[in-house]
Amino acid sequence: MHHKVIIIDERIVVTGSYNFSINARTRNDENTLIIHSPPISTLFRDEFARVWVIAQESQK
């Protein structure tokens, strides 16, 4: 599993299957969810921080 998330100004979350590529835009069936919610943004930011720590530990 891999996360695809953009957090904008700590209040907007953009997430979904979209790969931000030409194929995603022109050929694939993708989904994108835009959430306007500072509390949800915080949850996503915290999840990023959690995954980042795990990734850093796996590089040791």
Rosetta silent file (secondary structure, phi, psi, omega in degrees, C-alpha in Angstrom):
SEQUENCE: MHHKVIIIDERIVVTGSYNFSINARTRNDENTLIIHSPPISTLFRDEFARVWVIAQESQK
SCORE:     score description
SCORE:     0.000 S_00000001
   1 L     0.000  141.914  173.690    0.000    0.000    0.000 S_00000001
   2 L  -139.119  145.485 -175.458    1.181    3.523   -0.677 S_00000001
   3 L   -90.864  143.120  173.334   -0.385    6.821    0.228 S_00000001
   4 L  -127.546  101.110 -173.233   -1.171    9.573   -2.254 S_00000001
   5 E  -142.584  138.141  168.916   -1.923   12.708   -0.307 S_00000001
   6 E  -122.461  131.032  175.977   -1.431   16.430   -0.707 S_00000001
   7 E  -113.398  125.610 -176.053   -2.064   18.690    2.285 S_00000001
   8 E  -115.075  123.320  174.863   -2.615   22.362    1.476 S_00000001
   9 L    52.971   30.148  177.658   -2.343   25.102    4.104 S_00000001
  10 L    56.878   23.778 -179.694   -3.014   22.603    6.915 S_00000001
  11 L  -143.470  -15.250 -179.782   -6.722   22.602    6.040 S_00000001
  12 E  -121.718  131.131  177.239   -7.265   20.915    2.658 S_00000001
  13 E  -115.561  129.830  173.334   -6.491   17.268    1.925 S_00000001
  14 E  -115.522  121.352 -176.581   -6.342   15.899   -1.618 S_00000001
  15 E  -147.201  162.901  178.450   -6.197   12.106   -1.713 S_00000001
  16 E   149.121 -160.903 -177.676   -7.198    9.177   -3.890 S_00000001
  17 L   -89.578   -9.346 -174.577   -5.839    6.860   -6.547 S_00000001
  18 L   -60.757  130.793 -176.032   -4.718    9.640   -8.901 S_00000001
  19 L   -96.835    1.352 -178.214   -0.999    9.387   -9.786 S_00000001
  20 L    53.372   49.211  178.033   -0.458   12.942  -11.115 S_00000001
  21 L  -132.066  167.319  177.741    0.751   11.563  -14.435 S_00000001
  22 H   -62.731  -43.510  178.935   -0.312   11.922  -18.058 S_00000001
  23 H   -60.766  -41.060  178.738   -1.727    8.376  -18.067 S_00000001
  24 H   -62.024  -38.182 -177.902   -3.757    9.087  -14.951 S_00000001
  25 H   -75.860  -33.735 -170.657   -5.147   12.194  -16.570 S_00000001
  26 H  -111.555  -20.363 -172.819   -5.857   10.757  -20.023 S_00000001
  27 L  -125.939  -36.293 -172.423   -6.230    6.959  -19.795 S_00000001
  28 L   -84.984  156.752  168.608   -6.804    5.618  -16.317 S_00000001
  29 L   -93.100  110.667 -175.713   -9.943    5.561  -14.216 S_00000001
  30 L  -122.802  164.356  173.260   -8.856    7.395  -11.087 S_00000001
  31 L  -129.699  149.266  177.724  -10.540    8.952   -8.086 S_00000001
  32 E  -139.117  132.008  178.512   -9.692   12.077   -6.140 S_00000001
  33 E  -117.166  127.727  177.783  -11.232   13.232   -2.886 S_00000001
  34 E  -112.290  119.956 -175.857  -10.829   16.836   -1.730 S_00000001
  35 E  -116.155  122.897  176.442  -11.521   17.374    1.967 S_00000001
  36 E  -100.324   92.590 -176.392  -11.760   20.870    3.474 S_00000001
  37 L  -164.083  109.996  176.314  -11.180   20.155    7.161 S_00000001
  38 H   -56.559  -41.612  178.585   -8.325   21.213    9.445 S_00000001
  39 H   -62.784  -39.779  177.771   -8.956   18.268   11.844 S_00000001
  40 H   -67.378  -39.030  176.730   -8.828   15.752    8.971 S_00000001
  41 H   -58.097  -41.772  178.188   -5.714   17.483    7.656 S_00000001
  42 H   -62.337  -41.463  178.139   -4.101   16.965   11.053 S_00000001
  43 H   -61.159  -43.952  179.022   -4.941   13.256   10.966 S_00000001
  44 H   -66.149  -40.490  178.264   -3.326   12.880    7.547 S_00000001
  45 H   -62.823  -41.227  178.693   -0.264   14.874    8.656 S_00000001
  46 H   -65.223  -38.178  177.261    0.085   12.665   11.732 S_00000001
  47 H   -64.965  -41.706  176.293   -0.164    9.550    9.566 S_00000001
  48 H   -58.374  -46.118 -179.750    2.564   10.919    7.290 S_00000001
  49 H   -61.246  -40.343  179.226    4.786   11.515   10.320 S_00000001
  50 H   -63.237  -46.947 -179.262    4.145    7.970   11.566 S_00000001
  51 H   -67.107  -36.484  179.259    5.012    6.404    8.196 S_00000001
  52 H   -60.930  -44.309  179.166    8.061    8.671    7.847 S_00000001
  53 H   -61.209  -44.697  179.117    9.479    7.418   11.153 S_00000001
  54 H   -61.255  -43.097 -179.953    8.976    3.798   10.095 S_00000001
  55 H   -63.735  -42.429  179.647   10.665    4.470    6.746 S_00000001
  56 H   -64.145  -40.574  179.407   13.632    6.164    8.415 S_00000001
  57 H   -66.068  -32.720 -179.014   14.047    3.277   10.854 S_00000001
  58 H   -73.317  -15.494  179.431   14.000    0.768    7.999 S_00000001
  59 L   -85.636   -8.322 -178.036   16.970    2.564    6.380 S_00000001
  60 L   -77.845    0.000    0.000   19.233    1.921    9.387 S_00000001
